[in-house]
Each structure stands twice: as structure tokens, then as C-alpha cells.
XYZ file of C-alpha atoms in Angstrom:
363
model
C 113.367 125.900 104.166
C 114.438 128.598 101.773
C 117.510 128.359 100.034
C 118.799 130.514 97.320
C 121.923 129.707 94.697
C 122.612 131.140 91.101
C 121.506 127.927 89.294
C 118.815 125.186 90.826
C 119.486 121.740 88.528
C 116.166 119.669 89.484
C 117.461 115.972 88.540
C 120.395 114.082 90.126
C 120.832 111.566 87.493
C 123.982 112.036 84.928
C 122.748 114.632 82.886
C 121.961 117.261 85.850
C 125.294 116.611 87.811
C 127.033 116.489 84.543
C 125.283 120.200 84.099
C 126.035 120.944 87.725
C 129.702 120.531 87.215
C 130.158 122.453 84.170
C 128.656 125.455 85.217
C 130.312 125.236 88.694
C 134.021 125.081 86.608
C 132.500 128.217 85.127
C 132.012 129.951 88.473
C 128.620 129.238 89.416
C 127.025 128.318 92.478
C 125.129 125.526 91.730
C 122.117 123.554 93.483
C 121.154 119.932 92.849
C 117.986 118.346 93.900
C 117.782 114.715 93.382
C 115.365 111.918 93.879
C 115.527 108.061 94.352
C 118.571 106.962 91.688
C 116.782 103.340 91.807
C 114.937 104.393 89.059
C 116.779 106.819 87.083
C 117.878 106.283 83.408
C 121.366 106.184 84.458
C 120.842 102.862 86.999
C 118.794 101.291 83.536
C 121.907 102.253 80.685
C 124.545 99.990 79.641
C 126.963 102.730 79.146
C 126.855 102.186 75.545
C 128.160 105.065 73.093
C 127.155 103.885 70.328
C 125.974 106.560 67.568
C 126.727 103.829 64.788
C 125.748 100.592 65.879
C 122.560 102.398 66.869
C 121.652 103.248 63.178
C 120.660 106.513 63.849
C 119.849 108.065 60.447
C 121.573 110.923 59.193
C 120.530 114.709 60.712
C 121.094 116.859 63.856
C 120.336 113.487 65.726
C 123.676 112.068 64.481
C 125.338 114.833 64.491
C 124.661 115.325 68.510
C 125.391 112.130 69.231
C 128.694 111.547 67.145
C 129.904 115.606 68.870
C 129.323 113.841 72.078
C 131.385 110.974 71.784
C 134.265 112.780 70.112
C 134.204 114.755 73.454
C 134.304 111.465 75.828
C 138.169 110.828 76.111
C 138.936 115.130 76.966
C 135.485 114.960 79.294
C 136.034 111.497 81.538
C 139.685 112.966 81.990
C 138.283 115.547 83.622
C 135.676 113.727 85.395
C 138.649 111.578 86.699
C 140.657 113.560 87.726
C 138.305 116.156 89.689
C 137.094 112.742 91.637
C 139.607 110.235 91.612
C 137.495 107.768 90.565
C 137.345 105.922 87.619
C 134.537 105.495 85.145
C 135.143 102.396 83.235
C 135.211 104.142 80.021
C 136.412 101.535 77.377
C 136.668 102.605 73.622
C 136.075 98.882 72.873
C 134.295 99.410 69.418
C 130.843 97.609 69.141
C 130.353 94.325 66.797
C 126.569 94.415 65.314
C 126.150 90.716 64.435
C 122.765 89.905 62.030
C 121.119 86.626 61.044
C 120.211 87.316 57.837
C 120.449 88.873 55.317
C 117.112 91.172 55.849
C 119.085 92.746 58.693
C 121.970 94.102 56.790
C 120.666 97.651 56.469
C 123.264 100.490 57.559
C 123.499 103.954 56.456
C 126.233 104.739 54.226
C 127.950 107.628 55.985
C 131.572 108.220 54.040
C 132.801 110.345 56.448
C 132.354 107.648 59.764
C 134.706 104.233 59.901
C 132.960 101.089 59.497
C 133.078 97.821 58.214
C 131.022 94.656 57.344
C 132.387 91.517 57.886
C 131.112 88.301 56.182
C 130.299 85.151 58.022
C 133.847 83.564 57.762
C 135.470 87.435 58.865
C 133.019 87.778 61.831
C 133.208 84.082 63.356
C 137.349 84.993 63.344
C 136.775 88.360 64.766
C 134.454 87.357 67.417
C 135.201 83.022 68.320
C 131.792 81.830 70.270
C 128.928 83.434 68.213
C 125.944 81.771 67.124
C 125.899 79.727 64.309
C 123.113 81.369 63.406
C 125.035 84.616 62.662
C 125.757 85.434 59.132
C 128.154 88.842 59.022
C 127.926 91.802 60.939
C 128.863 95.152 60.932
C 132.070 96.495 62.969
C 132.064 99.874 64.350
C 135.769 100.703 66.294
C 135.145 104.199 67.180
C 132.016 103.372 69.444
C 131.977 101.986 72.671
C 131.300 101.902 76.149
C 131.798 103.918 79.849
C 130.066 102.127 82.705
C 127.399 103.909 83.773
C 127.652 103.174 88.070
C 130.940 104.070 87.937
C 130.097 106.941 86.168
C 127.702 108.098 88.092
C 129.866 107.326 91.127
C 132.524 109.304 89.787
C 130.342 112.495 88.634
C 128.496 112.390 91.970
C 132.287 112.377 93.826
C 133.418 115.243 91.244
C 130.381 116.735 92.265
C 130.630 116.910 95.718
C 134.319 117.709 95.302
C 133.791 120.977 93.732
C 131.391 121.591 96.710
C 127.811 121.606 94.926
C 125.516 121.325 97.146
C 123.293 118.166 96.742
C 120.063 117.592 98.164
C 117.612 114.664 98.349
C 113.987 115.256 97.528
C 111.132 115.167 95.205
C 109.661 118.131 93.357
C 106.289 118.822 94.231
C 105.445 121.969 91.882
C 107.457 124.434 90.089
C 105.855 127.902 90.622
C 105.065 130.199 87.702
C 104.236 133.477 87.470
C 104.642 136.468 84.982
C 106.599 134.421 82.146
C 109.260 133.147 85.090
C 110.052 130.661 87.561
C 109.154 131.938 91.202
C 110.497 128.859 93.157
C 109.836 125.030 93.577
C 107.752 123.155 96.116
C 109.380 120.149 97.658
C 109.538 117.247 99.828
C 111.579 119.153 102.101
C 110.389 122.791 101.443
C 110.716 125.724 98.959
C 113.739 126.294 97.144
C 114.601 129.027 95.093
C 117.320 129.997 92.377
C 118.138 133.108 89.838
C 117.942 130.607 87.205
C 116.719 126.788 86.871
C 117.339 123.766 84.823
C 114.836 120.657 84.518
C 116.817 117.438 84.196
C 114.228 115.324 85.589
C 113.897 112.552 82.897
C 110.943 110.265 82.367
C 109.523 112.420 85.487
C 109.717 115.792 83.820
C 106.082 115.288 82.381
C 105.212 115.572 86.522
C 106.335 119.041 86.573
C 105.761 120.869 83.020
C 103.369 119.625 80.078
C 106.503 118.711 78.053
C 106.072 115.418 76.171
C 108.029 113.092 78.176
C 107.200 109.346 79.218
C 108.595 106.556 80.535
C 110.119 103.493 78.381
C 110.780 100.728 81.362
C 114.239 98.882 80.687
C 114.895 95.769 82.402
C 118.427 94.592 82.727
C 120.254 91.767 84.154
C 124.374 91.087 84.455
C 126.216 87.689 84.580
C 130.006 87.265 85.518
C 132.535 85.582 83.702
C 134.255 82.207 85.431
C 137.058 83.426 88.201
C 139.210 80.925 86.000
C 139.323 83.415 83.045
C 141.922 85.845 83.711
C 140.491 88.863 83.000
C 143.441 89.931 80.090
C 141.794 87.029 78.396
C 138.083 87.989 78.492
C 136.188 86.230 75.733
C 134.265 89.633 75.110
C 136.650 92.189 74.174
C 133.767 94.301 72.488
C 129.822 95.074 72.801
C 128.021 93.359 71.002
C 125.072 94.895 69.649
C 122.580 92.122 68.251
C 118.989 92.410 66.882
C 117.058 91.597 69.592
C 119.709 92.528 72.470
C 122.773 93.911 73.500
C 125.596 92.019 75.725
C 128.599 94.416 77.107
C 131.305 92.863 78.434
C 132.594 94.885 81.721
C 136.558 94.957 82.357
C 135.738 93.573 85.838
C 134.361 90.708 84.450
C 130.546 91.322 84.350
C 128.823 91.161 81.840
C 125.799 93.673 81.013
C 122.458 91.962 78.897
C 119.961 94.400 77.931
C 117.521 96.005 77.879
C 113.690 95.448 77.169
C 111.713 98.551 76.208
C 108.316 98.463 77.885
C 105.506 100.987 77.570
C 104.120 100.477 81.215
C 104.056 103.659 82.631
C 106.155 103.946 86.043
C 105.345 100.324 86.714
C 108.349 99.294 89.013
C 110.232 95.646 89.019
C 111.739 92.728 86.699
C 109.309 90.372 85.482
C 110.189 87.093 84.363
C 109.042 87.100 81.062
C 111.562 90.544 80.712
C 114.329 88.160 81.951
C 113.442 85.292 80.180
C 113.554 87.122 76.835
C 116.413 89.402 77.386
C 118.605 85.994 78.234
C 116.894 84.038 75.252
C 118.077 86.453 72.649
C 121.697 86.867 74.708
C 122.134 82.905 74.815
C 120.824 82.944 71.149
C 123.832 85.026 70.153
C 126.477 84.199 72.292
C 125.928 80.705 73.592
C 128.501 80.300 75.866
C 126.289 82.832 78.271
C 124.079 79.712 79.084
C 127.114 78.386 81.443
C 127.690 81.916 83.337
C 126.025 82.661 86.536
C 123.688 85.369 87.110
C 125.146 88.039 89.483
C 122.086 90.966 89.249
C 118.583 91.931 87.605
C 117.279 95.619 87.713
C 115.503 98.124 85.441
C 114.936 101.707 85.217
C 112.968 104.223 83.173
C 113.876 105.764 80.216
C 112.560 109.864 79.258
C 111.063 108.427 75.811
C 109.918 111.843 73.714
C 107.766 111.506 70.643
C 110.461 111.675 67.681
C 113.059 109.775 70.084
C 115.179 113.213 70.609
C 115.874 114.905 73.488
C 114.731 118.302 74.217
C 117.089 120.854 75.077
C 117.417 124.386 75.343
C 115.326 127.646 76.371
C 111.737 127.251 77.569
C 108.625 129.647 77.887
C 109.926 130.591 81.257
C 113.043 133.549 80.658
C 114.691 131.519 83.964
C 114.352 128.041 83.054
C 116.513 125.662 80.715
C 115.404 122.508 80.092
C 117.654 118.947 79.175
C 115.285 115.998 79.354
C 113.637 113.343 76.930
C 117.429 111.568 75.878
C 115.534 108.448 75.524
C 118.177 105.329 74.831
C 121.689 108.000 74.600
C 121.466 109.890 77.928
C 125.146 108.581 79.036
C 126.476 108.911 75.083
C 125.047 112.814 75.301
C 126.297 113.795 78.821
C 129.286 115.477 77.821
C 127.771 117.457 74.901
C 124.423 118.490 76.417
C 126.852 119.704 79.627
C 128.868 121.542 77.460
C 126.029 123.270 75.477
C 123.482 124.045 78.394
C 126.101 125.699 80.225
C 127.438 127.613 77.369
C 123.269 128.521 77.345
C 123.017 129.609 80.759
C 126.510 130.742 81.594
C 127.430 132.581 78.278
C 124.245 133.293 76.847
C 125.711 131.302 73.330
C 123.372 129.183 71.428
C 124.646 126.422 69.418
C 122.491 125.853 65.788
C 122.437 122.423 66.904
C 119.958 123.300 69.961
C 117.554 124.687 67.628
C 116.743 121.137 66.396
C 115.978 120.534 69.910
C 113.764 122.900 71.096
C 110.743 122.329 73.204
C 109.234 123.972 70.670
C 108.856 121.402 68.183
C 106.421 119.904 69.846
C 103.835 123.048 70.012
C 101.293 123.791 67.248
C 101.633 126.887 65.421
């Protein structure tokens, strides 16, 4: 089998069809190869966007992350309405509750709207939280999109603007003379004029790029059927300590995530479970009375300073966009937007630089 296309995208999860689809608006001909989504980063997010509540320190990190999430409302519009599908996005805000004082920490960034709230404020804002809880920190501009309806609705968008998409793994990319000759697959050879990695925790597999897997295990629970859903009792995330709990609009409700260093080690455990509902019912208690719909887990592309990489490579025909760690669904939209600017107009944002491969090589 020997196929040639403009662009090859290897990785099917959100941020190579999110690539896929902004180059093909563009005019390109694009190819995606994708492997088992089981596993992906996408299947193990909670959809948060949540540049704040995260705490991420001041730098090009922030600065990434808060450009992608001012571009969420223009880019699921589009995502929408090339599919037809929605994507649950929900600019809910995120409530960080703490349990003492210890936990208070926030970076003072003028410029961003926030707010603490005291322990009288926060019980009012949010009725059902711990005891336990002692103030909290509200963030309105983050929030949430949910990530299998997401992906459902990129994939559809995908495959309405005819990009071809193809199951299989990557075996080998071939190199020779500073350039990529082809790839070796499950279900041949493939080859492209140009090539973008997007393969995640896998990418590690394929070039020595410092990539691993962080395992996250996940579980959901649904909300009584005699709660209408206008009056869920979760009308934001909340973004605790120890755990997260994101309310669906469907009336699921998302507990996460553990963060394991096991390698590709597949499957919930029950000491993952136990923990993640421990903390949940520890913050919320009324969680102990829900019923469990679903447990799952999927593998994060953890990178050593916790930032993606992004940008050129050693290879003149190869991009990479890998290593988003915990904010691969809150970066979509800008790491489309700037890897096809890349590849299609040959225009290199100042943010990439920060991002570069090459911050990981020894001079």
C-alpha cells in the first residue's frame, strides 16, 4: 500500500484531527492515521479548560493556554457547524474549593478575573460542599467542553470535509538525508510531502523525543432521573485538591483523574477508584448516594517541564505537536491554529519558540 497526500498527521486523537481540519480549510489534502482511541488522552480528559484553576504560573505556559481558550467559543462554532454535532462546550466557570488555609496559594495575575470567596461566600455559592471546606477560589472565565462529544464532533467534521482517515499503528518513520522518506505501518507504507507527529504518550515509539505516559483513571456517576436537569446541583467544575468533579449537562457527572507513572500499563484498579471517589465524596458528599454509570482511563503525553512540544523538528518535512500533558483538549484550538499557520504559511508564532523540541537537547 502506497499512498501519497500533501500532509500525513500520524495521531487520530483531538490534537491531529483538530490539525487535520485546519489545514484542510486551508486547501490541503490531508491524511490521518490513527490507532486504538481506547487509550488516547482524549478518552482520559475531563474536558476541562481551565488555565486558572490549574495554577499554572505565569510565562509562555499561561499565555498558550489562556490564547487557547479565548479561541474556544469562534473554534467549537466552527467545529459545529462543519459536523452538526454538538460538543458540550459549557463556559461554566470552575469553583477551586480548599481546606485550609495552607492551600490558599494563587498567582496574582491583574489582568485575569478571579475571586476568593470565604467560607460563608462559598457554602452560598456552591449548597452541598464539605464541611470541611474553608473558601475557595472562583474562576468564571474557565470551564469545560466534553471531550467524547468532542471528539465525536471533530472526527464527523473530519470526515465531512473528506480527510481521509485510516486505522493503524506506526511501525517506523523512515529517515534519510535530514527528511522524512515515508512511514512503516500496520497496513503498509505511506507517504506524504510533509508530516506531522501527533502521537501523544506514544510519540517516544517513533522519535527519541521526551515523551511518557502519565496513566489517568476516571470514573462518571449520574445524577437521580428525579432532578430535572435545569436544576442540576452542579452548575460548575469543581476543582478540589485532591480531585476534580465536572458536572455534564446530560446529567453525568465526570470524577477524576489519578496520575500514575506506570508506563502503558492498561486498566482501572481499585485502589485508583477507591481514591478518586474518597476525595470526590470528601468534597461533595452528596456523591455517596449517586450511582456509578462508567470507569476508564487513558494515557497522558507527560514531557519533562509539563509543556508540550510544538513546532519544527530536525527533519525539514516533519512538524511535531505532542507532550500536552493534562491541557491537550484546552490547547486544541490554538496548537491547530499555529501548526497550520507553520506548515501551510510558513509563519512562526514567538510563542512556538518556547516550545521547541529543542529545549530538550544539550548544547
Amino acid at each position: 500500500m502506497n499512498q501519497s497526500s500533501n500532509i500525513l498527521i500520524i495521531g487520530g486523537g483531538i490534537i491531529g484531527l483538530s490539525i487535520a481540519i485546519e489545514l484542510t480549510l486551508r486547501g490541503a489534502k490531508v491524511t490521518v492515521i490513527s490507532r486504538d482511541f481506547q487509550q488516547t488522552a482524549t478518552n482520559a480528559a475531563a474536558g476541562m479548560l481551565a488555565p486558572q484553576a490549574e495554577a499554572i504560573p505565569p510565562g509562555e505556559m499561561l499565555d498558550l493556554c489562556l490564547k487557547s481558550r479565548a479561541l474556544y467559543p469562534e473554534w467549537i462554532n466552527k467545529i459545529e457547524s462543519i459536523s452538526g454535532i454538538e460538543t458540550g462546550y459549557w463556559p461554566c466557570g470552575i469553583l477551586a474549593p480548599v481546606y485550609a488555609e495552607k492551600d490558599r496559594e494563587s498567582y496574582s495575575l491583574q489582568h485575569l478575573n478571579y475571586q476568593w470567596l470565604n467560607q460563608a461566600e462559598i457554602h452560598q455559592y456552591q449548597p452541598g460542599l464539605s464541611l470541611e471546606v474553608i473558601g475557595g477560589w472562583s474562576y468564571p472565565e474557565d470551564g469545560q467542553v466534553d471531550n467524547r462529544y468532542l471528539y465525536n464532533s471533530t472526527i464527523a467534521a473530519a470526515k465531512e470535509l473528506k480527510i481521509d482517515i485510516i486505522e493503524g499503528v506506526v511501525i517506523e518513520i523512515i529517515r534519510q538525508k535530514g527528511k522524512i522518506q515515508s512511514i512503516k505501518t500496520s497496513i503498509g507504507e505511506l507517504q506524504a510531502e510533509h508530516y506531522v507527529l501527533a502521537t501523544g504518550a506514544w510519540s517516544q515509539e517513533l522519535l527519541p523525543i521526551p515523551v511518557f505516559p502519565r496513566k489517568g483513571q476516571m470514573l462518571s456517576l449520574k445524577i437521580p432521573s428525579d432532578i430535572a436537569r435545569e436544576n442540576l446541583p452542579l452548575q460548575q467544575v469543581l476543582f478540589g485538591t485532591e480531585s476534580y468533579i465536572v458536572p455534564r449537562q446530560d446529567g453525568r457527572i465526570v470524577i477524576g483523574a489519578t496520575n500514575e507513572k506506570v508506563g502503558f500499563t492498561e486498566g482501572n484498579t481499585a485502589a485508583g477508584i477507591s481514591i478518586l471517589l474518597g476525595n470526590a465524596i470528601r468534597l461533595y458528599p452528596i456523591l455517596k448516594d449517586y450511582k456509578i454509570l462508567e470507569f476508564w482511563w487513558g494515557f497522558r503525553p507527560d514531557t519533562p517541564d509539563e509543556m508540550p512540544i510544538l513546532g519544527t523538528s530536525n527533519y525539514d518535512n516533519l512538524t511535531i505537536a505532542t507532550g500536552h500533558y493534562r491541557n491537550g483538549i484546552l490547547l486544541t484550538p490554538v496548537t491547530a491554529m499555529l501548526i497550520a499557520d507553520l506548515i501551510w504559511d510558513n509563519k512562526s508564532d514567538l510563542l512556538l519558540d518556547a516550545f521547541n523540541y529543542s529545549r530538550f537537547v544539550d548544547n
